[in-house]
Amino acid sequence: MLILEPLRHVDVPDYTEQEAARHGVLLSALMRAVEALPSVGRCQILRSGDGAAHGHTWLVARPARLPQVRGSWLILWDELLPPVPEAVRDANAAFVMERLAQACGGTVPPLDATGSARLWW
C-alpha cells in the first residue's frame, strides 16, 4: 500500500492546474512502477477520507497469481492475505521509489523502520 499526498493541505478538487497535472504524472509513474513488480497483478487506486480536506490517493497492489482476491473489495485484502515479509516489503518499496525517481526526477529518500518514506509533492 502506498499513499500519494500533496504537501499543501487541500483536497483533489481544489488542486491548482499545476498540482493536478503533477498529481496525474506522479500517479501514472507510481502505478507503472508498482505494476512492474513481479509479485503484483494490478495496482488499484482509491481516494477515501470523507470530510477530510487532504488529497490522499491510495495505491494498493493486488498480488499476482492469487485469483481468489481478483475483483474483491480492497479493504478485505488485509484480512485475507498473509503479511508480506519485511525484507520483501523494503525491497519492493525501494524498487518503486527508484522507478519514480527515474521517471519524475528527484532523489530516493531513506526508508524508515516501517518500510515507509515520505514523498511530498
Coordinates of N, CA and C in Angstrom, one line a residue:
M1 N 0.8 -1.2 0.0 CA 0.0 0.0 0.0 C 0.9 1.2 0.0
L2 N 0.5 2.2 -0.8 CA 1.2 3.4 -0.9 C 0.2 4.6 -0.9
I3 N 0.6 5.7 -0.3 CA -0.3 6.9 -0.2 C 0.4 8.0 -0.9
L4 N -0.2 8.6 -1.9 CA 0.3 9.8 -2.5 C -0.5 11.0 -2.0
E5 N 0.2 12.0 -1.4 CA -0.5 13.1 -0.8 C 0.3 14.4 -1.1
P6 N -0.4 15.5 -1.3 CA 0.2 16.8 -1.6 C 0.8 17.4 -0.3
L7 N 1.8 18.2 -0.5 CA 2.3 19.0 0.7 C 1.3 20.0 1.2
R8 N 0.6 20.6 0.3 CA -0.4 21.6 0.7 C -1.7 20.9 1.2
H9 N -2.2 21.3 2.3 CA -3.4 20.7 2.8 C -4.7 21.1 2.0
V10 N -5.0 20.3 1.0 CA -6.1 20.6 0.1 C -6.6 19.3 -0.5
D11 N -7.8 19.2 -0.8 CA -8.4 18.1 -1.4 C -8.2 18.1 -3.0
V12 N -8.4 17.0 -3.6 CA -8.2 16.9 -5.1 C -9.0 17.9 -5.9
P13 N -10.2 18.1 -5.6 CA -11.0 19.1 -6.5 C -10.4 20.5 -6.3
D14 N -9.7 20.8 -5.3 CA -9.2 22.1 -5.1 C -7.7 22.3 -5.5
Y15 N -7.1 21.3 -6.2 CA -5.8 21.5 -6.7 C -5.7 22.6 -7.7
T16 N -4.6 23.3 -7.8 CA -4.4 24.2 -8.9 C -4.2 23.4 -10.2
E17 N -4.2 24.0 -11.3 CA -3.9 23.3 -12.6 C -2.6 22.6 -12.5
Q18 N -1.6 23.3 -12.0 CA -0.2 22.7 -11.9 C -0.2 21.5 -10.9
E19 N -0.9 21.6 -9.8 CA -0.9 20.5 -8.9 C -1.7 19.3 -9.5
A20 N -2.7 19.6 -10.2 CA -3.5 18.5 -10.8 C -2.6 17.8 -11.9
A21 N -1.9 18.5 -12.6 CA -1.0 17.9 -13.6 C 0.1 17.1 -13.0
R22 N 0.7 17.6 -11.9 CA 1.7 16.9 -11.2 C 1.2 15.6 -10.6
H23 N 0.0 15.7 -10.0 CA -0.6 14.5 -9.4 C -0.8 13.4 -10.4
G24 N -1.3 13.8 -11.6 CA -1.5 12.8 -12.7 C -0.2 12.2 -13.1
V25 N 0.8 13.0 -13.3 CA 2.1 12.4 -13.7 C 2.7 11.5 -12.6
L26 N 2.6 11.9 -11.4 CA 3.1 11.0 -10.3 C 2.3 9.8 -10.2
L27 N 1.0 9.9 -10.2 CA 0.1 8.7 -10.1 C 0.4 7.7 -11.2
S28 N 0.5 8.2 -12.4 CA 0.9 7.3 -13.6 C 2.2 6.6 -13.4
A29 N 3.2 7.4 -13.0 CA 4.5 6.8 -12.8 C 4.5 5.8 -11.6
L30 N 3.8 6.1 -10.6 CA 3.7 5.1 -9.4 C 3.0 3.9 -9.8
M31 N 1.9 4.0 -10.6 CA 1.2 2.8 -11.0 C 2.1 1.9 -11.9
R32 N 2.8 2.5 -12.8 CA 3.7 1.7 -13.7 C 4.8 1.0 -12.9
A33 N 5.3 1.7 -11.9 CA 6.4 1.2 -11.0 C 5.9 0.0 -10.2
V34 N 4.7 0.2 -9.6 CA 4.1 -0.9 -8.8 C 3.8 -2.1 -9.6
E35 N 3.2 -1.9 -10.8 CA 2.8 -3.0 -11.6 C 4.0 -3.7 -12.3
A36 N 5.2 -3.0 -12.2 CA 6.4 -3.7 -12.8 C 7.0 -4.7 -11.8
L37 N 6.5 -4.7 -10.6 CA 6.9 -5.7 -9.6 C 6.4 -7.1 -10.0
P38 N 7.2 -8.1 -10.0 CA 6.7 -9.4 -10.4 C 5.6 -10.0 -9.5
S39 N 5.6 -9.5 -8.3 CA 4.6 -10.1 -7.3 C 3.3 -9.3 -7.4
V40 N 3.1 -8.3 -8.3 CA 1.9 -7.5 -8.4 C 1.1 -7.9 -9.6
G41 N -0.1 -8.1 -9.5 CA -1.0 -8.4 -10.6 C -1.7 -7.2 -11.1
R42 N -1.9 -6.2 -10.2 CA -2.6 -5.0 -10.6 C -2.5 -4.0 -9.5
C43 N -2.4 -2.7 -9.9 CA -2.3 -1.6 -8.9 C -3.7 -0.9 -8.9
Q44 N -4.4 -1.0 -7.8 CA -5.7 -0.4 -7.6 C -5.5 1.0 -7.0
I45 N -6.3 2.0 -7.4 CA -6.2 3.3 -6.7 C -7.5 3.7 -6.1
L46 N -7.5 4.4 -5.0 CA -8.7 4.9 -4.4 C -8.5 6.2 -3.7
R47 N -9.5 6.9 -3.4 CA -9.5 8.1 -2.6 C -10.6 7.9 -1.6
S48 N -10.2 8.1 -0.3 CA -11.1 8.0 0.8 C -10.9 9.1 1.7
G49 N -11.7 9.2 2.8 CA -11.5 10.2 3.8 C -12.6 11.3 3.7
D50 N -13.8 10.8 3.6 CA -14.9 11.8 3.6 C -14.8 12.8 4.8
G51 N -14.9 14.0 4.4 CA -14.9 15.1 5.4 C -13.4 15.6 5.6
A52 N -12.5 14.9 5.1 CA -11.1 15.4 5.2 C -10.7 16.2 4.1
A53 N -10.0 17.3 4.3 CA -9.6 18.2 3.3 C -8.2 18.0 2.9
H54 N -7.9 16.7 2.6 CA -6.5 16.4 2.1 C -6.6 15.4 1.0
G55 N -5.9 15.7 -0.1 CA -5.9 14.8 -1.2 C -5.1 13.6 -1.1
H56 N -5.5 12.6 -0.3 CA -4.8 11.3 -0.2 C -5.3 10.4 -1.3
T57 N -4.4 9.9 -2.1 CA -4.7 8.9 -3.1 C -3.9 7.6 -2.7
W58 N -4.7 6.6 -2.5 CA -4.1 5.3 -2.1 C -3.8 4.4 -3.3
L59 N -2.7 3.8 -3.3 CA -2.4 2.8 -4.3 C -2.2 1.5 -3.6
V60 N -2.9 0.5 -4.0 CA -2.9 -0.8 -3.3 C -2.6 -1.9 -4.4
A61 N -1.5 -2.6 -4.1 CA -1.1 -3.7 -5.0 C -1.8 -5.0 -4.8
R62 N -2.5 -5.5 -5.8 CA -3.1 -6.8 -5.8 C -2.1 -7.8 -6.1
P63 N -1.9 -8.8 -5.3 CA -0.9 -9.8 -5.6 C -1.2 -10.6 -6.9
A64 N -0.1 -10.9 -7.5 CA -0.2 -11.7 -8.8 C -0.4 -13.1 -8.4
R65 N -0.9 -13.9 -9.3 CA -1.1 -15.3 -9.0 C -2.0 -15.7 -7.8
L66 N -2.9 -14.8 -7.6 CA -3.9 -15.0 -6.4 C -5.3 -14.7 -6.9
P67 N -5.8 -15.5 -7.8 CA -7.1 -15.1 -8.5 C -8.3 -15.0 -7.5
Q68 N -8.2 -15.6 -6.4 CA -9.3 -15.5 -5.4 C -9.6 -14.1 -4.9
V69 N -8.6 -13.2 -5.0 CA -8.8 -11.8 -4.5 C -9.2 -10.9 -5.6
R70 N -9.1 -11.4 -6.9 CA -9.4 -10.5 -8.0 C -10.8 -10.1 -8.0
G71 N -11.1 -8.8 -8.1 CA -12.4 -8.3 -8.0 C -13.0 -8.1 -6.7
S72 N -12.3 -8.5 -5.6 CA -12.8 -8.3 -4.3 C -12.6 -6.9 -3.8
W73 N -13.2 -6.5 -2.7 CA -13.0 -5.2 -2.1 C -11.6 -5.1 -1.5
L74 N -10.9 -4.0 -1.8 CA -9.5 -3.9 -1.3 C -9.4 -4.0 0.2
I75 N -10.4 -3.5 0.9 CA -10.4 -3.4 2.3 C -10.3 -4.9 2.9
L76 N -10.8 -5.8 2.2 CA -10.7 -7.2 2.7 C -9.4 -7.8 2.6
W77 N -8.5 -7.3 1.7 CA -7.2 -7.9 1.5 C -6.4 -8.0 2.8
D78 N -6.4 -7.0 3.6 CA -5.6 -7.1 4.9 C -6.1 -8.2 5.7
E79 N -7.3 -8.6 5.7 CA -7.8 -9.7 6.5 C -7.5 -11.1 5.8
L80 N -7.4 -11.1 4.5 CA -7.3 -12.4 3.8 C -5.9 -12.8 3.5
L81 N -5.0 -11.8 3.3 CA -3.7 -12.1 2.8 C -2.7 -12.2 4.0
P82 N -1.7 -13.1 3.9 CA -0.7 -13.1 4.9 C 0.2 -11.9 4.8
P83 N 0.8 -11.5 5.9 CA 1.7 -10.3 5.9 C 2.9 -10.5 5.0
V84 N 3.3 -9.5 4.4 CA 4.5 -9.5 3.5 C 5.7 -9.5 4.4
P85 N 6.7 -10.3 4.2 CA 7.9 -10.3 4.9 C 8.6 -8.9 4.8
E86 N 9.2 -8.4 5.9 CA 9.8 -7.1 5.9 C 10.8 -6.9 4.8
A87 N 11.6 -7.9 4.5 CA 12.7 -7.8 3.5 C 12.1 -7.6 2.1
V88 N 11.0 -8.3 1.9 CA 10.3 -8.2 0.6 C 9.6 -6.8 0.5
R89 N 8.9 -6.4 1.6 CA 8.3 -5.0 1.6 C 9.3 -4.0 1.3
D90 N 10.5 -4.0 2.0 CA 11.5 -3.0 1.8 C 12.1 -3.0 0.4
A91 N 12.3 -4.2 -0.1 CA 12.8 -4.3 -1.5 C 11.8 -3.7 -2.5
N92 N 10.6 -4.0 -2.3 CA 9.5 -3.5 -3.2 C 9.4 -2.0 -3.1
A93 N 9.5 -1.5 -1.9 CA 9.4 0.0 -1.7 C 10.6 0.7 -2.4
A94 N 11.8 0.1 -2.2 CA 13.0 0.7 -2.8 C 12.9 0.7 -4.4
F95 N 12.4 -0.4 -4.9 CA 12.2 -0.6 -6.3 C 11.2 0.5 -6.9
V96 N 10.1 0.6 -6.2 CA 9.1 1.6 -6.7 C 9.7 3.0 -6.6
M97 N 10.3 3.4 -5.5 CA 10.8 4.7 -5.4 C 12.0 5.0 -6.4
E98 N 12.8 4.0 -6.7 CA 13.8 4.2 -7.7 C 13.2 4.4 -9.0
R99 N 12.2 3.7 -9.4 CA 11.5 3.9 -10.6 C 10.8 5.2 -10.7
L100 N 10.3 5.7 -9.6 CA 9.6 7.0 -9.6 C 10.7 8.1 -9.8
A101 N 11.8 8.0 -9.1 CA 12.9 9.0 -9.3 C 13.4 9.0 -10.7
Q102 N 13.5 7.8 -11.4 CA 13.9 7.7 -12.8 C 12.9 8.4 -13.7
A103 N 11.6 8.2 -13.4 CA 10.5 8.7 -14.3 C 10.3 10.2 -14.1
C104 N 10.4 10.7 -12.8 CA 9.9 12.0 -12.5 C 11.0 12.9 -11.9
G105 N 12.2 12.4 -11.7 CA 13.3 13.1 -11.1 C 13.3 13.1 -9.6
G106 N 14.3 13.7 -9.0 CA 14.4 13.7 -7.6 C 15.3 12.6 -7.1
T107 N 15.3 12.5 -5.7 CA 16.1 11.5 -5.1 C 15.3 10.6 -4.3
V108 N 15.8 9.4 -4.0 CA 15.1 8.4 -3.3 C 15.4 8.6 -1.8
P109 N 14.4 8.9 -1.0 CA 14.6 9.1 0.5 C 14.8 7.8 1.1
P110 N 15.5 7.8 2.3 CA 15.6 6.5 3.0 C 14.3 6.0 3.6
L111 N 14.2 4.7 3.7 CA 13.0 4.1 4.3 C 13.2 4.2 5.8
D112 N 12.0 4.3 6.5 CA 12.1 4.3 8.0 C 11.9 2.9 8.5
A113 N 11.8 2.7 9.8 CA 11.7 1.3 10.3 C 10.5 0.5 9.9
T114 N 9.4 1.2 9.4 CA 8.2 0.5 8.9 C 8.3 0.3 7.4
G115 N 9.4 0.6 6.8 CA 9.4 0.4 5.3 C 8.8 1.6 4.6
S116 N 8.6 2.7 5.3 CA 7.9 3.9 4.7 C 8.9 5.0 4.4
A117 N 8.5 5.8 3.4 CA 9.3 7.0 3.1 C 8.3 8.1 2.7
R118 N 8.6 9.3 3.1 CA 7.7 10.4 2.7 C 8.1 11.0 1.4
L119 N 7.2 11.0 0.4 CA 7.4 11.7 -0.8 C 6.4 12.8 -1.0
W120 N 6.8 14.0 -0.6 CA 5.9 15.1 -0.7 C 6.0 15.7 -2.0
W121 N 4.9 16.2 -2.6 CA 5.0 16.9 -3.9 C 4.3 18.2 -3.8

